[in-house]
mmCIF file of C-alpha atoms in Angstrom:
data_model
loop_
_atom_site.group_PDB
_atom_site.id
_atom_site.type_symbol
_atom_site.label_atom_id
_atom_site.label_comp_id
_atom_site.label_asym_id
_atom_site.label_seq_id
_atom_site.Cartn_x
_atom_site.Cartn_y
_atom_site.Cartn_z
ATOM 1 C CA MET A 1 -49.069 2.622 -12.672
ATOM 2 C CA ALA A 2 -47.110 -0.549 -12.206
ATOM 3 C CA GLU A 3 -47.784 -3.386 -9.813
ATOM 4 C CA LYS A 4 -45.248 -5.145 -7.633
ATOM 5 C CA GLY A 5 -46.832 -7.914 -5.639
ATOM 6 C CA ASP A 6 -49.799 -6.440 -3.777
ATOM 7 C CA ILE A 7 -48.389 -2.883 -3.755
ATOM 8 C CA LYS A 8 -49.133 -0.415 -6.542
ATOM 9 C CA TYR A 9 -46.538 2.259 -7.211
ATOM 10 C CA VAL A 10 -45.940 5.019 -9.742
ATOM 11 C CA ASP A 11 -42.867 4.724 -11.925
ATOM 12 C CA LEU A 12 -41.018 8.016 -11.377
ATOM 13 C CA ASN A 13 -38.405 7.402 -14.057
ATOM 14 C CA GLY A 14 -40.473 9.109 -16.760
ATOM 15 C CA PHE A 15 -40.927 12.795 -17.414
ATOM 16 C CA VAL A 16 -43.831 15.213 -17.726
ATOM 17 C CA HIS A 17 -43.928 17.363 -20.850
ATOM 18 C CA TYR A 18 -46.231 19.889 -22.459
ATOM 19 C CA ASP A 19 -46.548 21.556 -25.826
ATOM 20 C CA VAL A 20 -48.366 24.651 -27.044
ATOM 21 C CA LYS A 21 -49.570 24.820 -30.619
ATOM 22 C CA GLY A 22 -50.499 28.175 -32.107
ATOM 23 C CA GLY A 23 -52.186 28.338 -35.479
ATOM 24 C CA GLY A 24 -52.065 24.532 -35.710
ATOM 25 C CA GLU A 25 -48.265 24.252 -35.438
ATOM 26 C CA SER A 26 -46.017 23.581 -32.475
ATOM 27 C CA THR A 27 -44.543 26.902 -31.354
ATOM 28 C CA GLY A 28 -41.351 25.510 -29.876
ATOM 29 C CA TYR A 29 -41.518 28.030 -27.020
ATOM 30 C CA ALA A 30 -42.417 25.663 -24.198
ATOM 31 C CA GLN A 31 -39.137 26.493 -22.452
ATOM 32 C CA TYR A 32 -40.291 30.115 -22.026
ATOM 33 C CA ILE A 33 -43.548 29.207 -20.251
ATOM 34 C CA THR A 34 -43.674 30.402 -16.638
ATOM 35 C CA SER A 35 -47.267 29.392 -15.826
ATOM 36 C CA ILE A 36 -50.227 27.511 -17.281
ATOM 37 C CA SER A 37 -53.745 27.724 -15.897
ATOM 38 C CA THR A 38 -56.824 26.023 -17.316
ATOM 39 C CA THR A 39 -60.359 26.111 -15.975
ATOM 40 C CA MET A 40 -63.210 23.814 -16.848
ATOM 41 C CA ALA A 41 -66.511 23.921 -15.028
ATOM 42 C CA PHE A 42 -70.038 22.770 -15.623
ATOM 43 C CA ASN A 43 -72.072 25.388 -17.493
ATOM 44 C CA LYS A 44 -69.026 27.650 -18.032
ATOM 45 C CA ILE A 45 -66.790 28.249 -21.037
ATOM 46 C CA SER A 46 -63.360 26.670 -20.580
ATOM 47 C CA THR A 47 -60.367 29.006 -20.430
ATOM 48 C CA LEU A 48 -56.612 28.728 -20.757
ATOM 49 C CA GLU A 49 -54.074 31.277 -19.591
ATOM 50 C CA ILE A 50 -50.413 30.837 -20.487
ATOM 51 C CA THR A 51 -47.681 33.212 -19.365
ATOM 52 C CA PHE A 52 -44.378 33.262 -21.204
ATOM 53 C CA GLN A 53 -41.164 35.004 -20.300
ATOM 54 C CA ASN A 54 -41.071 37.447 -23.224
ATOM 55 C CA ALA A 55 -37.534 36.527 -24.209
ATOM 56 C CA ILE A 56 -35.680 37.191 -27.439
ATOM 57 C CA VAL A 57 -36.132 34.096 -29.587
ATOM 58 C CA LYS A 58 -34.175 35.157 -32.666
ATOM 59 C CA VAL A 59 -32.088 37.997 -34.032
ATOM 60 C CA GLU A 60 -31.851 38.831 -37.722
ATOM 61 C CA LYS A 61 -29.490 41.228 -39.418
ATOM 62 C CA GLN A 62 -30.977 43.448 -42.095
ATOM 63 C CA GLU A 63 -29.067 45.819 -44.341
ATOM 64 C CA GLY A 64 -29.493 49.458 -43.464
ATOM 65 C CA VAL A 65 -31.422 48.617 -40.307
ATOM 66 C CA GLY A 66 -29.031 46.572 -38.211
ATOM 67 C CA GLU A 67 -30.131 43.795 -35.913
ATOM 68 C CA ILE A 68 -33.834 43.143 -35.336
ATOM 69 C CA GLU A 69 -34.820 41.247 -32.211
ATOM 70 C CA TYR A 70 -37.905 39.037 -32.259
ATOM 71 C CA TYR A 71 -39.670 38.231 -28.996
ATOM 72 C CA VAL A 72 -42.099 35.433 -28.155
ATOM 73 C CA SER A 73 -44.974 37.952 -28.421
ATOM 74 C CA ASP A 74 -43.956 38.863 -31.990
ATOM 75 C CA GLU A 75 -44.187 35.340 -33.318
ATOM 76 C CA ALA A 76 -47.036 34.063 -35.463
ATOM 77 C CA GLY A 77 -49.511 31.740 -33.824
ATOM 78 C CA PHE A 78 -50.320 34.014 -30.893
ATOM 79 C CA ASP A 79 -52.559 36.518 -32.701
ATOM 80 C CA LEU A 80 -56.121 37.263 -31.620
ATOM 81 C CA ASP A 81 -58.670 34.720 -32.863
ATOM 82 C CA GLU A 82 -55.871 32.220 -33.649
ATOM 83 C CA GLU A 83 -56.461 28.668 -32.527
ATOM 84 C CA VAL A 84 -54.290 27.528 -29.620
ATOM 85 C CA GLU A 85 -53.903 24.001 -28.289
ATOM 86 C CA LEU A 86 -52.296 22.756 -25.080
ATOM 87 C CA SER A 87 -51.241 19.141 -24.796
ATOM 88 C CA VAL A 88 -49.588 17.497 -21.814
ATOM 89 C CA GLY A 89 -48.175 14.071 -21.327
ATOM 90 C CA TYR A 90 -46.081 11.666 -19.364
ATOM 91 C CA ASP A 91 -43.304 9.797 -21.161
ATOM 92 C CA LYS A 92 -44.555 9.048 -24.686
ATOM 93 C CA ALA A 93 -48.275 9.489 -23.980
ATOM 94 C CA GLU A 94 -49.673 12.910 -24.835
ATOM 95 C CA HIS A 95 -53.233 14.248 -24.547
ATOM 96 C CA VAL A 96 -54.845 17.492 -25.661
ATOM 97 C CA VAL A 97 -56.278 19.183 -22.574
ATOM 98 C CA PHE A 98 -57.422 22.444 -24.172
ATOM 99 C CA LYS A 99 -58.253 23.707 -27.638
ATOM 100 C CA GLY A 100 -59.697 27.152 -28.241
ATOM 101 C CA LEU A 101 -59.253 30.674 -29.589
ATOM 102 C CA ILE A 102 -57.028 33.466 -28.267
ATOM 103 C CA VAL A 103 -59.231 36.285 -26.969
ATOM 104 C CA LYS A 104 -56.665 38.445 -25.155
ATOM 105 C CA ARG A 105 -52.933 39.174 -25.312
ATOM 106 C CA SER A 106 -51.046 41.244 -22.797
ATOM 107 C CA ILE A 107 -47.513 42.188 -21.885
ATOM 108 C CA GLY A 108 -46.691 42.876 -18.264
ATOM 109 C CA ARG A 109 -43.706 43.299 -16.061
ATOM 110 C CA GLY A 110 -42.577 41.144 -13.175
ATOM 111 C CA ASP A 111 -38.945 40.251 -12.638
ATOM 112 C CA SER A 112 -38.781 40.313 -16.438
ATOM 113 C CA PHE A 113 -41.190 41.084 -19.247
ATOM 114 C CA LEU A 114 -44.069 38.614 -19.357
ATOM 115 C CA PHE A 115 -46.328 37.806 -22.280
ATOM 116 C CA THR A 116 -49.737 36.359 -21.403
ATOM 117 C CA ILE A 117 -52.387 34.910 -23.667
ATOM 118 C CA LEU A 118 -55.943 34.147 -22.617
ATOM 119 C CA ALA A 119 -57.852 31.641 -24.709
ATOM 120 C CA LYS A 120 -61.421 30.439 -24.494
ATOM 121 C CA HIS A 121 -63.216 27.452 -25.948
ATOM 122 C CA GLU A 122 -64.716 27.991 -29.405
ATOM 123 C CA ALA A 123 -68.171 28.097 -27.821
ATOM 124 C CA GLU A 124 -67.272 31.664 -26.837
ATOM 125 C CA LYS A 125 -68.242 32.705 -30.394
ATOM 126 C CA MET A 126 -71.864 31.818 -29.646
ATOM 127 C CA THR A 127 -72.005 34.337 -26.777
ATOM 128 C CA LYS A 128 -71.266 37.297 -29.049
ATOM 129 C CA ASP A 129 -74.499 37.127 -31.048
ATOM 130 C CA ARG A 130 -77.674 38.373 -29.395
ATOM 131 C CA VAL A 131 -80.276 36.659 -31.533
ATOM 132 C CA GLY A 132 -83.642 35.449 -30.331
ATOM 133 C CA THR A 133 -85.396 32.769 -32.348
ATOM 134 C CA CYS A 134 -88.576 30.785 -31.976
ATOM 135 C CA HIS A 135 -88.471 27.048 -32.657
ATOM 136 C CA GLU A 136 -91.810 25.392 -33.258
ATOM 137 C CA SER A 137 -92.452 21.900 -34.564
ATOM 138 C CA LYS A 138 -88.758 20.969 -34.528
ATOM 139 C CA SER A 139 -86.949 18.152 -32.826
ATOM 140 C CA VAL A 140 -84.263 18.849 -30.239
ATOM 141 C CA GLY A 141 -81.570 17.800 -32.712
ATOM 142 C CA GLU A 142 -82.843 20.212 -35.369
ATOM 143 C CA ILE A 143 -82.887 23.083 -32.853
ATOM 144 C CA ILE A 144 -79.327 22.412 -31.723
ATOM 145 C CA ASP A 145 -78.153 22.125 -35.346
ATOM 146 C CA SER A 146 -79.769 25.453 -36.211
ATOM 147 C CA ILE A 147 -78.184 27.223 -33.211
ATOM 148 C CA CYS A 148 -74.712 25.638 -33.261
ATOM 149 C CA GLY A 149 -74.414 24.888 -36.970
ATOM 150 C CA LYS A 150 -73.383 28.382 -38.020
ATOM 151 C CA TYR A 151 -70.386 28.338 -35.661
ATOM 152 C CA ASN A 152 -68.726 25.189 -37.040
#
């Protein structure tokens, strides 16, 4: 935000951008994104839902087979339990707003084929184990380390 005299105004000459990383690498498919939805709430596991237009991203010719079309949903980085990261920014500044694991993939149909991934924060792994333990004569830090330590 810039200041001009006593009036504060937002410089609208910049641009908003976003990037999705799958498996630790930039996917390069931001232009196919049709919607992004993230939720963060107190005492809830954060989620991210990204919907892509499931477009053809490359075509390869193979002998004896012909042309093979690869769609966004076929590409590496969007497999179950892969890490996904969403970063957004304005001009040159960029910030990671979500980092988690893909828990669901789906293909649907709207005006065109849509590919949707649902990701949840890594804390989701802790909800899968149903283990009861008793902690006596331990500090709070030791208890948290024993519960969360095996998921790092």
